[in-house]
Short mmCIF file of C-alpha atoms and ligand atoms in Angstrom, two decimals:
data_model
loop_
_atom_site.label_atom_id
_atom_site.label_comp_id
_atom_site.label_asym_id
_atom_site.label_seq_id
_atom_site.Cartn_x
_atom_site.Cartn_y
_atom_site.Cartn_z
CA UNK I 218 -29.81 -48.93 60.41
CA UNK I 219 -32.11 -45.65 60.82
CA UNK I 220 -33.02 -43.89 57.72
CA UNK I 221 -32.08 -39.91 57.97
CA UNK I 222 -34.45 -37.61 59.48
CA UNK I 223 -35.53 -33.87 58.38
CA UNK I 224 -36.24 -31.92 61.54
CA UNK I 225 -37.68 -28.21 60.54
CA UNK I 226 -35.41 -27.26 57.75
CA UNK I 227 -32.34 -29.49 58.18
CA UNK I 228 -31.44 -33.00 57.47
CA UNK I 229 -29.47 -35.26 59.86
CA UNK I 230 -27.87 -38.82 59.62
CA UNK I 231 -27.89 -41.38 61.90
CA UNK I 232 -24.61 -41.13 64.05
CA UNK I 233 -25.08 -43.34 67.43
CA UNK I 234 -27.74 -45.88 67.55
CA UNK I 235 -29.90 -46.44 70.63
CA UNK I 236 -28.33 -49.91 71.48
CA UNK I 237 -24.85 -48.46 71.64
CA UNK I 238 -26.23 -45.53 73.79
CA UNK I 239 -27.32 -47.98 76.39
CA UNK I 240 -24.15 -49.96 76.15
CA UNK I 241 -22.29 -46.89 77.08
CA UNK I 242 -24.61 -45.78 79.75
CA UNK I 243 -24.42 -49.15 81.59
CA UNK I 244 -20.74 -48.84 81.57
CA UNK I 245 -20.96 -45.25 82.76
CA UNK I 246 -23.25 -46.59 85.60
CA UNK I 247 -20.89 -49.07 86.70
CA UNK I 248 -18.03 -46.41 87.25
CA UNK I 249 -20.98 -44.28 89.22
CA UNK I 250 -21.54 -47.08 91.48
CA UNK I 251 -18.02 -47.98 91.85
CA UNK I 252 -17.61 -44.44 93.07
CA UNK I 253 -20.59 -43.24 94.81
CA UNK I 254 -22.45 -46.39 96.31
CA UNK I 255 -23.25 -45.66 100.05
CA UNK I 256 -22.27 -41.91 99.99
CA UNK I 257 -26.29 -41.00 99.29
CA UNK I 258 -25.47 -38.74 96.23
CA UNK I 259 -27.57 -35.94 94.86
CA UNK I 260 -27.93 -36.34 91.05
CA UNK I 261 -28.63 -33.02 89.13
CA UNK I 262 -30.07 -33.75 85.57
CA UNK I 263 -30.18 -30.36 83.50
CA UNK I 264 -33.19 -30.06 81.62
CA UNK I 265 -34.40 -30.18 78.79
CA UNK I 266 -31.44 -31.89 76.93
CA UNK I 267 -30.66 -34.35 79.92
CA UNK I 268 -34.00 -36.06 80.44
CA UNK I 269 -33.75 -39.09 78.39
CA UNK I 270 -30.05 -39.59 79.53
CA UNK I 271 -30.80 -39.04 83.27
CA UNK I 272 -33.79 -41.61 82.86
CA UNK I 273 -31.64 -44.41 81.61
CA UNK I 274 -28.90 -43.69 84.06
CA UNK I 275 -31.18 -43.69 86.83
CA UNK I 276 -32.76 -47.09 85.93
CA UNK I 277 -29.27 -48.80 86.25
CA UNK I 278 -28.65 -47.21 89.83
CA UNK I 279 -29.59 -49.49 92.48
CA UNK I 280 -28.25 -47.78 95.43
CA UNK I 281 -29.59 -44.60 97.60
CA UNK I 282 -29.35 -41.61 95.66
CA UNK I 283 -31.46 -38.30 95.05
CA UNK I 284 -32.64 -36.90 92.13
CA UNK I 285 -33.28 -33.58 90.90
CA UNK I 286 -34.05 -31.69 87.61
CA UNK I 287 -32.46 -28.12 86.98
CA UNK I 288 -33.60 -26.09 84.10
CA UNK I 289 -30.82 -23.10 83.45
CA UNK I 290 -29.79 -22.67 79.94
CA UNK I 291 -31.12 -21.29 76.38
CA UNK I 292 -29.77 -22.68 73.28
CA UNK I 293 -30.87 -21.49 69.87
CA UNK I 294 -30.12 -22.64 66.40
CA UNK I 295 -27.04 -24.70 65.85
CA UNK I 296 -24.52 -22.29 67.79
CA UNK I 297 -24.48 -21.77 71.25
CA UNK I 298 -26.28 -18.36 72.26
CA UNK I 299 -24.10 -18.12 75.32
CA UNK I 300 -27.14 -17.28 77.46
CA UNK I 301 -27.43 -18.72 80.99
CA UNK I 302 -30.43 -18.86 82.89
CA UNK I 303 -31.38 -20.71 85.95
CA UNK I 304 -34.93 -21.42 85.72
CA UNK I 305 -36.10 -23.98 87.95
CA UNK I 306 -34.24 -24.40 91.24
CA UNK I 307 -32.77 -25.93 93.46
CA UNK I 308 -33.71 -25.67 97.50
CA UNK I 309 -31.20 -23.25 98.93
CA UNK I 310 -28.85 -25.15 101.02
CA UNK I 311 -30.00 -28.66 99.76
CA UNK I 312 -26.37 -29.50 98.67
CA UNK I 313 -24.31 -28.62 101.98
CA UNK I 314 -21.94 -31.63 102.58
CA UNK I 315 -23.47 -33.83 99.62
CA UNK I 316 -21.46 -35.47 96.82
CA UNK I 317 -23.05 -33.97 93.87
CA UNK I 318 -23.25 -35.24 89.97
CA UNK I 319 -24.34 -33.08 87.45
CA UNK I 320 -26.13 -34.87 84.54
CA UNK I 321 -25.54 -33.39 81.12
CA UNK I 322 -26.47 -34.39 77.74
CA UNK I 323 -23.80 -32.51 75.89
CA UNK I 324 -20.58 -30.42 76.77
CA UNK I 325 -19.89 -28.30 74.19
CA UNK I 326 -17.87 -25.31 74.69
CA UNK I 327 -18.56 -25.88 78.46
CA UNK I 328 -19.71 -22.09 79.17
CA UNK I 329 -23.21 -23.38 80.46
CA UNK I 330 -21.59 -25.78 83.37
CA UNK I 331 -18.68 -23.32 84.03
CA UNK I 332 -21.39 -20.36 85.01
CA UNK I 333 -23.51 -23.12 86.63
CA UNK I 334 -20.75 -24.78 88.73
CA UNK I 335 -20.07 -21.83 90.76
CA UNK I 336 -23.77 -21.30 91.58
CA UNK I 337 -23.51 -25.02 93.16
CA UNK I 338 -20.34 -24.36 94.89
CA UNK I 339 -22.05 -21.31 96.89
CA UNK I 340 -23.96 -24.29 98.53
CA UNK I 341 -21.13 -25.76 99.72
CA UNK I 342 -21.12 -29.43 98.85
CA UNK I 343 -18.51 -31.91 99.54
CA UNK I 344 -17.81 -32.57 95.81
CA UNK I 345 -19.29 -31.59 92.34
CA UNK I 346 -18.40 -34.08 89.42
CA UNK I 347 -19.99 -34.04 85.74
CA UNK I 348 -21.45 -36.82 83.86
CA UNK I 349 -22.04 -36.04 80.24
CA UNK I 350 -23.32 -38.55 77.68
CA UNK I 351 -21.75 -36.47 74.85
CA UNK I 352 -18.51 -34.41 74.89
CA UNK I 353 -16.93 -32.33 72.05
CA UNK I 354 -13.14 -31.95 73.07
CA UNK I 355 -12.43 -29.74 70.08
CA UNK I 356 -15.15 -27.30 71.01
CA UNK I 357 -14.38 -27.04 74.65
CA UNK I 358 -13.19 -23.66 76.11
CA UNK I 359 -13.57 -23.55 79.81
CA UNK I 360 -11.99 -25.60 82.54
CA UNK I 361 -14.33 -28.31 83.92
CA UNK I 362 -14.36 -31.10 85.87
CA UNK I 363 -15.43 -33.74 83.21
CA UNK I 364 -15.30 -37.28 85.16
CA UNK I 365 -17.75 -39.54 83.26
CA UNK I 366 -18.21 -39.17 79.47
CA UNK I 367 -20.52 -41.59 77.50
CA UNK I 368 -19.12 -40.60 73.91
CA UNK I 369 -16.47 -38.02 72.71
CA UNK I 370 -17.78 -36.74 69.77
CA UNK I 371 -16.38 -34.55 66.91
CA UNK I 372 -17.39 -30.62 66.82
CA UNK I 373 -20.51 -31.00 64.74
CA UNK I 374 -24.29 -30.46 65.49
CA UNK I 375 -26.25 -33.34 66.58
CA UNK I 376 -29.82 -34.10 67.98
CA UNK I 377 -32.00 -36.81 69.19
CA UNK I 378 -31.92 -38.66 72.82
CA UNK I 379 -32.76 -35.47 74.48
CA UNK I 380 -31.04 -33.12 72.40
CA UNK I 381 -32.68 -30.37 69.95
CA UNK I 382 -32.66 -28.20 67.22
CA UNK I 383 -34.72 -25.39 68.08
CA UNK I 384 -36.85 -26.97 70.08
CA UNK I 385 -37.47 -30.24 67.78
CA UNK I 386 -35.76 -33.46 67.32
CA UNK I 387 -35.37 -34.52 71.25
CA UNK I 388 -37.79 -37.36 70.79
CA UNK I 389 -35.73 -39.66 68.55
CA UNK I 390 -34.25 -42.51 70.36
CA UNK I 391 -30.92 -42.39 68.35
CA UNK I 392 -28.66 -39.80 68.15
CA UNK I 393 -28.16 -38.00 64.78
CA UNK I 394 -25.55 -35.80 63.06
CA UNK I 395 -26.25 -32.50 60.82
CA UNK I 396 -25.84 -33.81 57.39
CA UNK I 397 -23.68 -31.62 54.94
P1 IMP F 59 -22.17 -25.21 76.08
O1 IMP F 59 -22.45 -24.15 77.20
O2 IMP F 59 -21.57 -24.61 74.87
O3 IMP F 59 -21.26 -26.49 76.63
O4 IMP F 59 -23.30 -25.99 75.61
C1 IMP F 59 -24.22 -26.70 76.35
C2 IMP F 59 -25.61 -26.84 75.80
O5 IMP F 59 -25.65 -26.33 74.54
C3 IMP F 59 -26.11 -28.36 75.92
O6 IMP F 59 -26.53 -28.39 77.15
C4 IMP F 59 -26.97 -28.25 74.55
O7 IMP F 59 -28.50 -27.83 75.45
C5 IMP F 59 -26.60 -27.11 74.02
N1 IMP F 59 -25.49 -28.06 72.80
C6 IMP F 59 -24.33 -28.10 72.57
N2 IMP F 59 -23.95 -28.46 71.49
C7 IMP F 59 -25.24 -29.31 71.06
C8 IMP F 59 -25.28 -29.94 69.73
O8 IMP F 59 -24.50 -30.35 69.06
N3 IMP F 59 -26.80 -30.35 69.80
C9 IMP F 59 -27.78 -29.75 70.45
N4 IMP F 59 -27.57 -29.02 71.44
C10 IMP F 59 -26.32 -28.67 71.86
#
């Protein structure tokens, strides 16, 4: 059992251990394989948060697929800043007629993706689906196509496994929850 960690000025307690994350990712990848094998899909992993999740997903996907990383949002402190930016991008027209799967670390309010998906739709992909490691159903405020979920979690701030608190804490292999 991992000990609590201090990241900047806050304490976080263990919430989901890496072994359990791996098991859920494995299951999620079986579902992705069943749906997408043979379709040469494009995975869009959202930076920075999804880097660790995406790397673990890709290790399990033993079929032809393309992988792209997109950096689009800024998030400050423990509440969503609401600011969405597309920083590193996609080649114009690269998604036309393709099956697209967005890989996200966490869906909180859903605002980031609700602004990002219309940008993708302009490229006329065949389909867009969303695979998120974490999903906070009680925080969701937007209508999103959340097709693949690793864990549904309560509406509390978490870090680790790619997720940060003010830029720190992404490097932990387990997921931690803000201690009260
Ligand atoms: P949304 O637009 O409110 O769904 O927030 C999406 C982004 O906010 C995610 O990609 C994360 O970067 C960040 N975020 C939301 N909740 C958390 C959290 O509990 N911990 C760390 N980052 C979070």
